[in-house]
Tab-separated table of C-alpha atoms and ligand atoms in Angstrom:
chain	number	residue	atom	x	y	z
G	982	UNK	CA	-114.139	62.450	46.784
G	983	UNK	CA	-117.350	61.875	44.688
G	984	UNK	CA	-117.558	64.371	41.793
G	985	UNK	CA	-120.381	66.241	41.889
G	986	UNK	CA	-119.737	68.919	39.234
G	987	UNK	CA	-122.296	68.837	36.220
G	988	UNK	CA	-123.213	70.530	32.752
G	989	UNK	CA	-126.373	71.694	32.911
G	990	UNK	CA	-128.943	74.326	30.628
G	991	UNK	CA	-128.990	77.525	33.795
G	992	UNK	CA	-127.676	78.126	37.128
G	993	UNK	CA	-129.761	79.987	39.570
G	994	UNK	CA	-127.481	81.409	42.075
G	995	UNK	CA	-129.531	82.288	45.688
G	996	UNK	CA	-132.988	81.269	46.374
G	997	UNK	CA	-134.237	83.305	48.551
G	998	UNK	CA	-137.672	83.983	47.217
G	999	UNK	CA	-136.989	85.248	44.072
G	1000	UNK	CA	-134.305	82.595	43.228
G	1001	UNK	CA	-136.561	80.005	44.617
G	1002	UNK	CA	-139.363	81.484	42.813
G	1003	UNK	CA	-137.286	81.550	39.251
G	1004	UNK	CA	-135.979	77.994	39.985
G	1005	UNK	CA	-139.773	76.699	39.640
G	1006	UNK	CA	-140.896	78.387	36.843
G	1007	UNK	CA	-137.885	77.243	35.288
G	1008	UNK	CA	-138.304	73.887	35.948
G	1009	UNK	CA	-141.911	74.111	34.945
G	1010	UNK	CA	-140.894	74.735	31.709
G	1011	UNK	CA	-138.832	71.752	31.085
G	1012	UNK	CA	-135.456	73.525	31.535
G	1013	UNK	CA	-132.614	71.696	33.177
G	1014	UNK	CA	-132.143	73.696	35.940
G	1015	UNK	CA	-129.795	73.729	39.066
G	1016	UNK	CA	-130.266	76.513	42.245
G	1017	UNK	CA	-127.670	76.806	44.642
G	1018	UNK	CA	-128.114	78.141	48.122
G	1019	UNK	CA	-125.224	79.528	50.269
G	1020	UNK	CA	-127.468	79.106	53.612
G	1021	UNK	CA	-130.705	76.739	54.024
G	1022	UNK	CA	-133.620	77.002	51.726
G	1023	UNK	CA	-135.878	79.522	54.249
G	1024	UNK	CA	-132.860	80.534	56.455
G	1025	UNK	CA	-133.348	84.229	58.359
G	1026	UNK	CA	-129.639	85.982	56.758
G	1027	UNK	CA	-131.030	87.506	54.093
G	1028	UNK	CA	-134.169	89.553	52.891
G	1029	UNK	CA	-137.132	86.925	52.945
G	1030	UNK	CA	-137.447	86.096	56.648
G	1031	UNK	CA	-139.815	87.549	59.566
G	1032	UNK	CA	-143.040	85.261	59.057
G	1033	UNK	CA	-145.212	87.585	57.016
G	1034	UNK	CA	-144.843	89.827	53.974
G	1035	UNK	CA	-147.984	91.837	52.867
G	1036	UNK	CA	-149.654	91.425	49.215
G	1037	UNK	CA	-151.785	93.690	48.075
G	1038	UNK	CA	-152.387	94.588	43.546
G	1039	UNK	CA	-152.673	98.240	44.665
G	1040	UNK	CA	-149.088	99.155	44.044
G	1041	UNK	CA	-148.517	102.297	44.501
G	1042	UNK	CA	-144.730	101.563	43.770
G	1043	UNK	CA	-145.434	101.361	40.001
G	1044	UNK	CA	-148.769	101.321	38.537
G	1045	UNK	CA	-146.832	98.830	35.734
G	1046	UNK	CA	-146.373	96.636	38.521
G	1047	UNK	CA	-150.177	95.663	39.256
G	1048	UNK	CA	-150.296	93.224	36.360
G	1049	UNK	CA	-146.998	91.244	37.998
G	1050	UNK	CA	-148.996	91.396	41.436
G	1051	UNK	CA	-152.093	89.988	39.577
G	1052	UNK	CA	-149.911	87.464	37.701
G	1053	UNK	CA	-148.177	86.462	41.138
G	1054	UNK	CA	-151.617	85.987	42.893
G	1055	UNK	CA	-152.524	83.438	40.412
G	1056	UNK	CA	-149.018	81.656	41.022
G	1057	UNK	CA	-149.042	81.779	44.418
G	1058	UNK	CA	-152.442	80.014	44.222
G	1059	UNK	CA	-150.699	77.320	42.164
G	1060	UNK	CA	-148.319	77.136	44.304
G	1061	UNK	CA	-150.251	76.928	47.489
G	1062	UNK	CA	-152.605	74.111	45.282
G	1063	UNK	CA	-149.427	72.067	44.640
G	1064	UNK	CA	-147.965	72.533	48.093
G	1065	UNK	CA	-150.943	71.688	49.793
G	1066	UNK	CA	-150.705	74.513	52.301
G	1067	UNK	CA	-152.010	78.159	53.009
G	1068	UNK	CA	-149.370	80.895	51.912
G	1069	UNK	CA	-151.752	83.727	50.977
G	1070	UNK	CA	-153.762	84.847	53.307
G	1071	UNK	CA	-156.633	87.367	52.043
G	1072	UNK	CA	-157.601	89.771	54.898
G	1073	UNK	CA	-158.227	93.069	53.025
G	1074	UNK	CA	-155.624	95.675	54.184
G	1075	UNK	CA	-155.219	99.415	55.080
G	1076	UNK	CA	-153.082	102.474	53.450
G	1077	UNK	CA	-153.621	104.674	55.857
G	1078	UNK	CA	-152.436	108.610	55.304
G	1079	UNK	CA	-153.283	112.491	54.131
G	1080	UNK	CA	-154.887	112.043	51.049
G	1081	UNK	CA	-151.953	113.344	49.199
G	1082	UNK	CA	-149.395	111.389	50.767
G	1083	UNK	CA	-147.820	108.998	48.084
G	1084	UNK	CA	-149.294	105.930	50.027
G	1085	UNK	CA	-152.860	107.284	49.634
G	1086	UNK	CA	-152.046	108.807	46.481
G	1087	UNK	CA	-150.345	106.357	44.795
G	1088	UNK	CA	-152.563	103.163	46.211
G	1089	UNK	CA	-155.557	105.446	44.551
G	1090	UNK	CA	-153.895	105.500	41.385
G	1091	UNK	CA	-153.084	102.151	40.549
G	1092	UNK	CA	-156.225	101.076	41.667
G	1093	UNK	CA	-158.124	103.601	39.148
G	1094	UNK	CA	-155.579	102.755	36.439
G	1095	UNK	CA	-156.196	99.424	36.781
G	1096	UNK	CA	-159.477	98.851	37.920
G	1097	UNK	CA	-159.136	97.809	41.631
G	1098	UNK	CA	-162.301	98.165	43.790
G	1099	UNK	CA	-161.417	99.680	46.846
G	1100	UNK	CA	-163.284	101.613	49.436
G	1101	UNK	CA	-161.722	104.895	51.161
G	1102	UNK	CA	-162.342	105.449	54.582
G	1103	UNK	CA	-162.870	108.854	56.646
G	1104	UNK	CA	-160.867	109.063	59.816
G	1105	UNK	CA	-163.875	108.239	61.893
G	1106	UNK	CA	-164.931	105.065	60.245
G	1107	UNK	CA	-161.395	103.903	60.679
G	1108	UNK	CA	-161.797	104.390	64.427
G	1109	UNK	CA	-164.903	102.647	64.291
G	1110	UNK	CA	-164.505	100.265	62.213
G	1111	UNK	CA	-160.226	99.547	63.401
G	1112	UNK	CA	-160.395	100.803	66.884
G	1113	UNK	CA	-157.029	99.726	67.892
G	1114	UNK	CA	-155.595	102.625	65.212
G	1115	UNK	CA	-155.184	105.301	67.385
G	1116	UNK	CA	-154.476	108.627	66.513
G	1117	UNK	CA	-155.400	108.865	62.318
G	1118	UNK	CA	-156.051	112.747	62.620
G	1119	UNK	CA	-159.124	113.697	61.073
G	1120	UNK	CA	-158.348	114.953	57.891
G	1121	UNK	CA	-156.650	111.476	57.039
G	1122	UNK	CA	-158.231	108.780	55.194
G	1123	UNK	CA	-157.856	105.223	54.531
G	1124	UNK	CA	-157.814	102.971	51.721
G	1125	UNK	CA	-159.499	99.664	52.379
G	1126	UNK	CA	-157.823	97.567	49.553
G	1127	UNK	CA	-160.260	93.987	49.676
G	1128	UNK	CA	-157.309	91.910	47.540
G	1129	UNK	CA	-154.591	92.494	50.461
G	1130	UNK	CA	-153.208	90.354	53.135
G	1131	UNK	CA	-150.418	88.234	54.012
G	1132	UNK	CA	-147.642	85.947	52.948
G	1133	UNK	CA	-146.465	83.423	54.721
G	1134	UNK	CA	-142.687	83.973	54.373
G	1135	UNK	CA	-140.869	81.440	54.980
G	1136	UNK	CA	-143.272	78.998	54.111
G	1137	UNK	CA	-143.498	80.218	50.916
G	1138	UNK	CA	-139.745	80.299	49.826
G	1139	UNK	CA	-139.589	76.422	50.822
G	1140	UNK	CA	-142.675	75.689	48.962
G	1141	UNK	CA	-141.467	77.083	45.560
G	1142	UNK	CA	-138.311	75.367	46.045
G	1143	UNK	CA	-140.467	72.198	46.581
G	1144	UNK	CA	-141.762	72.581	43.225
G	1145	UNK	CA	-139.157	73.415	41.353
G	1146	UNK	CA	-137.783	69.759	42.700
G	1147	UNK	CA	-140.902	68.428	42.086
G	1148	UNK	CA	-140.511	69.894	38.589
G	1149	UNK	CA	-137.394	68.275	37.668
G	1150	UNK	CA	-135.098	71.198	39.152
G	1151	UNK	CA	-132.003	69.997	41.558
G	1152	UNK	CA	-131.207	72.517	45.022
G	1153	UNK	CA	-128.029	72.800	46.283
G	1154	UNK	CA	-127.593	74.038	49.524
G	1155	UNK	CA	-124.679	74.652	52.381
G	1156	UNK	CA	-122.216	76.202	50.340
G	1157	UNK	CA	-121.644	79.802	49.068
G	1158	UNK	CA	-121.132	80.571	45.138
G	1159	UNK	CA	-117.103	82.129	44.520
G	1160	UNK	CA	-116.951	82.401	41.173
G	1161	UNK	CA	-119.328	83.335	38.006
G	1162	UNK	CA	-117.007	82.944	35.135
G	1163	UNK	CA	-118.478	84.604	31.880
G	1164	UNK	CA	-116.523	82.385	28.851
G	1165	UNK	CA	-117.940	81.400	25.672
G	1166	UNK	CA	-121.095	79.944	24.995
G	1167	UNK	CA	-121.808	80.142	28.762
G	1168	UNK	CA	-121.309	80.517	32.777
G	1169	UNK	CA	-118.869	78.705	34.656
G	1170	UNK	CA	-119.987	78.756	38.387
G	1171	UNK	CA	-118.253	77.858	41.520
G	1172	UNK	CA	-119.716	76.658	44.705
G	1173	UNK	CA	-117.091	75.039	47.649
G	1174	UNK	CA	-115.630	71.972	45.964
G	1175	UNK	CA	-118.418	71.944	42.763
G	1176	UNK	CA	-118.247	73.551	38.929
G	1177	UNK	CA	-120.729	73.891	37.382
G	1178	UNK	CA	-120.969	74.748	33.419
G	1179	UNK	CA	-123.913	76.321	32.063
G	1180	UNK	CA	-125.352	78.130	28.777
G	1181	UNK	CA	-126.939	80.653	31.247
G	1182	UNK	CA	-126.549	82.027	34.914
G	1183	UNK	CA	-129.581	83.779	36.831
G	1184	UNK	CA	-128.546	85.659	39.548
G	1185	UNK	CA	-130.749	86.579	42.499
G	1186	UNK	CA	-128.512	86.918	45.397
G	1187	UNK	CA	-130.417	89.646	47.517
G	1188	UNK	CA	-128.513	91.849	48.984
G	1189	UNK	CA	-125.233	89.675	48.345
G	1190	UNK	CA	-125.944	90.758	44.736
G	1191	UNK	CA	-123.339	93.835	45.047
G	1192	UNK	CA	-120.271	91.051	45.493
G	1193	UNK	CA	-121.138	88.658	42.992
G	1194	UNK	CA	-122.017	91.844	40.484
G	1195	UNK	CA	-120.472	94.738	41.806
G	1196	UNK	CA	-121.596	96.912	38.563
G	1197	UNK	CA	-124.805	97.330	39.848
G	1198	UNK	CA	-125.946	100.502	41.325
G	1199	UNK	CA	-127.202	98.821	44.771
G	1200	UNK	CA	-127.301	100.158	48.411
G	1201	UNK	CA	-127.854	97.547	51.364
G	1202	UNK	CA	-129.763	98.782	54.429
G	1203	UNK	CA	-130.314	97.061	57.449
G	1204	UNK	CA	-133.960	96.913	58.269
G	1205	UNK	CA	-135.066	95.658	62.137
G	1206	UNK	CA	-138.458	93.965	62.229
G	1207	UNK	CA	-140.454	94.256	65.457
G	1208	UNK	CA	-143.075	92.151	67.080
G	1209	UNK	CA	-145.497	93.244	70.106
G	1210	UNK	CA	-147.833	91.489	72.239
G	1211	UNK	CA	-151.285	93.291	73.231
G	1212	UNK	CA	-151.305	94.648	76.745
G	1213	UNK	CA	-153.221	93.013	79.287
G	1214	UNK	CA	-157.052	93.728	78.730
G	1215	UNK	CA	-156.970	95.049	74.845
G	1216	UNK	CA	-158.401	92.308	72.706
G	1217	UNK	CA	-158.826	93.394	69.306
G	1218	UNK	CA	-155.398	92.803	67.492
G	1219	UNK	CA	-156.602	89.528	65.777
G	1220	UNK	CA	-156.181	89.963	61.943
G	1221	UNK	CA	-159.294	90.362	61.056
G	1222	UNK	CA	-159.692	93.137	63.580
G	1223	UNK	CA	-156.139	94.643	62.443
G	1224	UNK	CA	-155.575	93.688	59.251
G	1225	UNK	CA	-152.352	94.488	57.400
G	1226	UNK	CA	-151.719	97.699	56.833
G	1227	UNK	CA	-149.181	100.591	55.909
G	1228	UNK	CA	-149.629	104.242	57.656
G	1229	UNK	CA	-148.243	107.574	56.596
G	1230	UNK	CA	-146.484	109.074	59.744
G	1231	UNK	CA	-145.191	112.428	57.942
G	1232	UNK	CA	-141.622	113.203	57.003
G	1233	UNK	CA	-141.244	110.182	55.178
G	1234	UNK	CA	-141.747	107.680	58.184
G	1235	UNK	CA	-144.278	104.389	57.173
G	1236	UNK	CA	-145.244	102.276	60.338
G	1237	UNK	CA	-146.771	98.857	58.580
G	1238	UNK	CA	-147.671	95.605	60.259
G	1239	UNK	CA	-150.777	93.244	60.864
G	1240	UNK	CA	-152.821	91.700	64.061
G	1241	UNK	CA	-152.105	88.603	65.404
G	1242	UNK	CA	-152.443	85.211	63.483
G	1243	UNK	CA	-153.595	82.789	65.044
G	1244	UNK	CA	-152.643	83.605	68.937
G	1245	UNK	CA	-149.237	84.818	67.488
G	1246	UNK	CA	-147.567	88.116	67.869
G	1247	UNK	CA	-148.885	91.625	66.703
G	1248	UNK	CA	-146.509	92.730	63.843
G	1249	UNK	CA	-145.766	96.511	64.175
G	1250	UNK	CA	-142.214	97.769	62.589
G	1251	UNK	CA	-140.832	101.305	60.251
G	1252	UNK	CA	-140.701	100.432	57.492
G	1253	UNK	CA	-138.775	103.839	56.706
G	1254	UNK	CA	-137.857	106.173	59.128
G	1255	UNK	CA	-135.284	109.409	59.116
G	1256	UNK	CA	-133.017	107.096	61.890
G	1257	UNK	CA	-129.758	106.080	59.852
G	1258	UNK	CA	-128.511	104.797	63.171
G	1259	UNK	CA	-131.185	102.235	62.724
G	1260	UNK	CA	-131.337	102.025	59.171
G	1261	UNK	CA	-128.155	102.130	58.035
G	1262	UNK	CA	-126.337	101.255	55.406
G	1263	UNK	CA	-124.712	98.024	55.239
G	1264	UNK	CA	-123.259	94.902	53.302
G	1265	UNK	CA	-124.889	91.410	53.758
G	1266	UNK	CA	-121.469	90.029	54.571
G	1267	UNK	CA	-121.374	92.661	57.413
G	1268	UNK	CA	-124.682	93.583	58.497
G	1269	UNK	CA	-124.905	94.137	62.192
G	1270	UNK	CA	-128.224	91.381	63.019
G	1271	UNK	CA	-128.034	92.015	67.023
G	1272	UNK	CA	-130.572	94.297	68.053
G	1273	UNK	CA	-129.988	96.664	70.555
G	1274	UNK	CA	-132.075	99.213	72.434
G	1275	UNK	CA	-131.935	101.862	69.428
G	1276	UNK	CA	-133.496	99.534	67.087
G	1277	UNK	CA	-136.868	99.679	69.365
G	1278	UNK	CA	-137.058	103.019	71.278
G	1279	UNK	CA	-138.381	104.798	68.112
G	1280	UNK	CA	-141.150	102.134	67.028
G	1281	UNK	CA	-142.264	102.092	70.855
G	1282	UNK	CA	-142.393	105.727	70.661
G	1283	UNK	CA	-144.854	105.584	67.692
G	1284	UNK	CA	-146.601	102.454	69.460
G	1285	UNK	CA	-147.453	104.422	72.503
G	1286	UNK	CA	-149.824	106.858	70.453
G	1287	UNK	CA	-150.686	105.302	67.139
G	1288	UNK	CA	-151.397	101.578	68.973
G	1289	UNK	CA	-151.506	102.339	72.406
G	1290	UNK	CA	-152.903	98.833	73.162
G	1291	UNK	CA	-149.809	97.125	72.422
G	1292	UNK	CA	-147.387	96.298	75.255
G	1293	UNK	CA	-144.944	98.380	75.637
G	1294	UNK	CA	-141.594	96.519	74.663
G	1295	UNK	CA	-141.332	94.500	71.284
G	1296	UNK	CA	-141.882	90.210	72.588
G	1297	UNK	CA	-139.639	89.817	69.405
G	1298	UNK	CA	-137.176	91.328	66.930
G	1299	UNK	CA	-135.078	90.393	64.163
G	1300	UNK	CA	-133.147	92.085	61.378
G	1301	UNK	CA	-133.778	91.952	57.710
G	1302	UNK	CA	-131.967	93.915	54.703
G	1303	UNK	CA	-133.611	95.675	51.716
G	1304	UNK	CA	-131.675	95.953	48.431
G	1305	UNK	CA	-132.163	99.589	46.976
G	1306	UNK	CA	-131.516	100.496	43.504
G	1307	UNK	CA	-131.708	104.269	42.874
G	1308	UNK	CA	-135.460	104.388	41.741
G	1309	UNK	CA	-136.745	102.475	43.923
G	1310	UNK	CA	-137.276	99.826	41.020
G	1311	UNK	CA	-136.070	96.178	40.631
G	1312	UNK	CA	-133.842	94.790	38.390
G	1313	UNK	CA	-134.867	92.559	36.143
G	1314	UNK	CA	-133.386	91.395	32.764
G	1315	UNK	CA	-129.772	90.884	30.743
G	1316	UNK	CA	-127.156	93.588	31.861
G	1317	UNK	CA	-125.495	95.138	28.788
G	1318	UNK	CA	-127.593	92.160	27.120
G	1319	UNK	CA	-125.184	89.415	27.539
G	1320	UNK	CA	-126.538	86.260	26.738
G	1321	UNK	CA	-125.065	84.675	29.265
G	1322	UNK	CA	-126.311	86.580	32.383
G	1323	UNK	CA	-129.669	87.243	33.865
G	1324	UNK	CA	-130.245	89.458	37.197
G	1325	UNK	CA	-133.097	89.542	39.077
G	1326	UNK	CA	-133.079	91.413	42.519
G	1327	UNK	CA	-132.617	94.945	43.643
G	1328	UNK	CA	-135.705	94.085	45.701
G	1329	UNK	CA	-136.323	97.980	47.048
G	1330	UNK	CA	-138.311	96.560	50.077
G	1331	UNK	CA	-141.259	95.347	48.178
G	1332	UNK	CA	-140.776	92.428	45.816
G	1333	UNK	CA	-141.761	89.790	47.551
G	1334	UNK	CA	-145.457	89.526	46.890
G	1335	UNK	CA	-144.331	89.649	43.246
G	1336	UNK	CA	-141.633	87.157	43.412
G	1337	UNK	CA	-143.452	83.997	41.260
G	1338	UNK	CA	-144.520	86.772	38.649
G	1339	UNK	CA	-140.647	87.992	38.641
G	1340	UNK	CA	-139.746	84.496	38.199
G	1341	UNK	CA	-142.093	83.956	34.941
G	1342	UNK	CA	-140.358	87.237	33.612
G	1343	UNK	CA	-136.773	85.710	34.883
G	1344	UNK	CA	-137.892	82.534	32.894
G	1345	UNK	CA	-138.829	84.054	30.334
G	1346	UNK	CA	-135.863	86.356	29.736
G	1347	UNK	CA	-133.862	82.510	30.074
G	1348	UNK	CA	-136.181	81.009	27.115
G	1349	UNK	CA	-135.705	84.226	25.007
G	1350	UNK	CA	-139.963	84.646	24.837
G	1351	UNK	CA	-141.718	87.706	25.580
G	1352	UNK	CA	-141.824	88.503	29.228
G	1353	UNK	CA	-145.949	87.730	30.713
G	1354	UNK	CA	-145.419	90.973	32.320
G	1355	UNK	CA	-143.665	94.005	30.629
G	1356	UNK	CA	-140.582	95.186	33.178
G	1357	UNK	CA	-139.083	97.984	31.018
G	1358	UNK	CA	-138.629	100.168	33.913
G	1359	UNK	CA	-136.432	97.150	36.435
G	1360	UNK	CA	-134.252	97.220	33.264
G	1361	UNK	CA	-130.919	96.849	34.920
G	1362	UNK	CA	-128.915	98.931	32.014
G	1363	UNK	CA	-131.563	101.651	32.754
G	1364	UNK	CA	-129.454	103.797	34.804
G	1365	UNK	CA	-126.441	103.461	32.253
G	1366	UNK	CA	-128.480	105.061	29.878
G	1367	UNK	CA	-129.425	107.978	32.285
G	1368	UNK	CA	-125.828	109.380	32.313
N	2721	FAD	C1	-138.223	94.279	56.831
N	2721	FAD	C2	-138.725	93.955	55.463
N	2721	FAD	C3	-140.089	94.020	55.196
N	2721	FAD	C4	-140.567	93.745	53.911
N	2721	FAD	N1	-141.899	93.779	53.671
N	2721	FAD	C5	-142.365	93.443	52.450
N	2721	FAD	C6	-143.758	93.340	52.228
N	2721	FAD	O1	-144.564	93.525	53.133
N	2721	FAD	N2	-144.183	92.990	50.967
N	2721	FAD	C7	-143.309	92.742	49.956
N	2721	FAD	O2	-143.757	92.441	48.852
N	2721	FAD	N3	-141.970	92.808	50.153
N	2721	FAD	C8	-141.482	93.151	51.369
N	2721	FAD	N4	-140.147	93.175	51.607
N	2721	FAD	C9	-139.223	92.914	50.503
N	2721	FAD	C10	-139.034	91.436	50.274
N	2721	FAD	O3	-138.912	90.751	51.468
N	2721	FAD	C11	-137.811	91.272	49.404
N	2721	FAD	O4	-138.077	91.988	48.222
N	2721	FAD	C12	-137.521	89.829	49.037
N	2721	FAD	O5	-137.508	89.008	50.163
N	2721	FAD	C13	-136.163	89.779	48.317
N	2721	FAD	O6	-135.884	88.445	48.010
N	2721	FAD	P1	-134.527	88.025	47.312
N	2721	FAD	O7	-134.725	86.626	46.877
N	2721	FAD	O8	-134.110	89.058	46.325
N	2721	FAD	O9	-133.431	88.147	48.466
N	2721	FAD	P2	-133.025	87.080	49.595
N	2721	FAD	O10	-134.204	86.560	50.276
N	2721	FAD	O11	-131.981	87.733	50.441
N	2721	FAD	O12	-132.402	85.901	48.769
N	2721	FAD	C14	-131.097	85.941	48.239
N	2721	FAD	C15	-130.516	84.569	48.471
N	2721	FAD	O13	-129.292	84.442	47.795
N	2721	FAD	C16	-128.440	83.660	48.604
N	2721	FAD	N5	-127.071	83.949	48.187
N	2721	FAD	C17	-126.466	85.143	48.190
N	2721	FAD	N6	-125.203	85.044	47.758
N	2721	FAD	C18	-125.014	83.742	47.467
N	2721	FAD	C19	-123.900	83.001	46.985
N	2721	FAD	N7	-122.725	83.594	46.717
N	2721	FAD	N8	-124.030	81.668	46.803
N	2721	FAD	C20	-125.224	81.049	47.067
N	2721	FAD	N9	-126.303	81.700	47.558
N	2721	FAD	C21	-126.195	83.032	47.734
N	2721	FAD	C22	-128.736	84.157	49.997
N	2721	FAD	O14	-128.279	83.274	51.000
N	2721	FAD	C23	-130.237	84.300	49.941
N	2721	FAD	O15	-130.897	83.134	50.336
N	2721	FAD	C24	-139.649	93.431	52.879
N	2721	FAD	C25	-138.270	93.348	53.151
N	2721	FAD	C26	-137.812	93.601	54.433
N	2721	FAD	C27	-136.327	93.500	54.702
């Protein structure tokens, strides 16, 4: 049997996006640079699957986050330059909500803290101006956020794993990493028959992140994704005419999606929702991906009045997983500063429009420079220091 194990500068261990992501600013830079990928690069087991993601700089997750989004925009231009295809996908998008929700709220605040020009919308000019949102009572209002729109998913992963190759950076796919052995001056890391030695390991493993580093404080929650066609005779779901959006349903339910791409399905899922039978907790080794009949009933029940020109039963469904940390935060950084070890995950359901900027940071942390973004709050040791 050939022998295929090597010595090499850093491991990055799962490329989903943000491993793929990490792997080509790595390369970028020169370093010698292996990822390894349990699955195929753009496979639909773990967290970056389902076709579209939504950008938008207006994050009202963290207003420290909007520089990472602005960094990422620029990258995922590079990366759509080098690639030679579309991934980002402009259309302007909607945060639609009571004005103090924290959707409206929040999207409002990191857009005056940081200077985003966006336009808020009464509830009538919504239902002129997005006529298939039914139902936005009329003391609601919606932020029109013009630096929004779409990700192509899947797309993307495989293109920033094309550059990292094209950078210099070697994939590895088909078989799962066992073993991340911590020994001195470096990482020992096992994958099927292959060892690999490095000075440093990244790890972004999604939400297989809790086996390989079981210290972190991370929940796993399976997360269906739902597709609809328009009933016969309602024609306005194109994404121009339904652009991506996020809407406030009360008592902590969010109903996001986006029109039709071109002739595709209408995307229309919770994105949180009081259900745990739906979204429950899980592991990635375990998580239940058949849908059944409770997975829909609920988002068809919010269909029927908030979108009633959608057809009634989702034309396609497929589960995801977000990877929670208890702030709602990412993890990004050293834990306990070993010099050895980098993490970058604990995605919380909205990392992937920042995943090339958390892979400049993730490189960075690697080369021992100052990050292009500060991340103090996704340190991972933060929640150590809290007890
Ligand atoms: C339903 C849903 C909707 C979302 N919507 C948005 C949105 O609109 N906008 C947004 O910005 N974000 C959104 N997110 C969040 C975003 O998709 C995630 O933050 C992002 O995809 C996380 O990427 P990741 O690389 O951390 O995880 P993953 O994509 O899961 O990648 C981890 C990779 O590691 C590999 N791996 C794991 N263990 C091993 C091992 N032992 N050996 C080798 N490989 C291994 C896995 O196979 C996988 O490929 C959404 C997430 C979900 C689930």
């Amino acid at each position: 049997m050939a022998d295929d194990s090597r010595d090499v500068e850093v491991v990055v261990v799962g490329l989903g996006v943000i491993g793929a992501a990490t792997l080509w600013r790595l390369a970028a830079r020169g370093v010698d640079v292996v990822g390894v990928e349990q699955f195929s690069i753009g496979h639909p087991w773990g967290s970056s699957h389902g076709s579209t993601r939504m950008f938008r700089t207006t994050c009202l997750e963290h207003p420290g986050l909007v520089p990472l989004a602005r960094l990422s925009r620029r990258l995922w231009r590079e990366l759509e330059e080098g690639a030679g295809q579309p991934l980002l996908d402009e259309t302007g998008g909607l945060l639609i909500g009571p004005p103090g929700c924290h959707l409206v709220a929040g999207t409002l605040e990191a857009a005056r803290v940081h200077d985003v020009a966006v336009e808020v919308l009464d509830a009538p000019t919504v239902a002129d101006r997005f006529p298939e949102h039914h139902g936005v009572p009329g003391d609601h209002i919606a932020v029109l956020d013009p630096t929004a729109g779409l990700l192509r998913a899947e797309d993307a992963v495989r293109a920033a794993a094309g550059a990292a190759e094209r950078a210099g950076a070697e994939v590895r796919t088909g078989a799962p990493v066992t073993g991340i052995e911590l020994v001195d001056g470096g990482a020992i890391v096992t994958a099927g028959t292959t060892t690999i030695r490095a000075r440093q390991v990244v790890v972004t493993a999604g939400p297989w992140l809790p086996q390989l580093l079981p210290d972190l404080p991370l929940t796993v929650v399976r997360t269906p994704m739902t597709w609809f066609r328009p009933a016969a005779g309602s024609g306005r779901f194109g994404v121009t005419e339904f652009p991506v959006f996020l809407r406030d349903l009360g008592g902590g339910g969010i109903v996001y999606g986006h029109g039709a791409v071109a002739g595709g399905l209408v995307k229309f899922a919770l994105e949180y929702d009081d259900d745990a039978a739906v979204f429950r907790e899980t592991s990635a080794g375990d998580c239940d991906r058949r849908i059944a009949e409770q997975d829909w009933k609920r988002i068809e029940a919010v269909a029927r009045w908030a979108a009633p020109g959608l057809a009634i039963e989702p034309a396609e469904t497929t589960v995801c997983m977000y990877t929670l940390t208890p702030d709602r935060q990412f993890l990004v950084g050293r834990p306990h500063g070993d010099p050895r070890l980098v993490v970058g995950g604990g995605d919380s359901g909205h990392a992937f429009k920042h995943a090339p900027g958390l892979g400049e940071v993730l490189a960075d942390t690697v080369l021992g420079r100052p990050p292009a973004v500060a991340l103090d709050f996704a340190d991972p040791d933060r929640f150590d220091r809290a007890r």
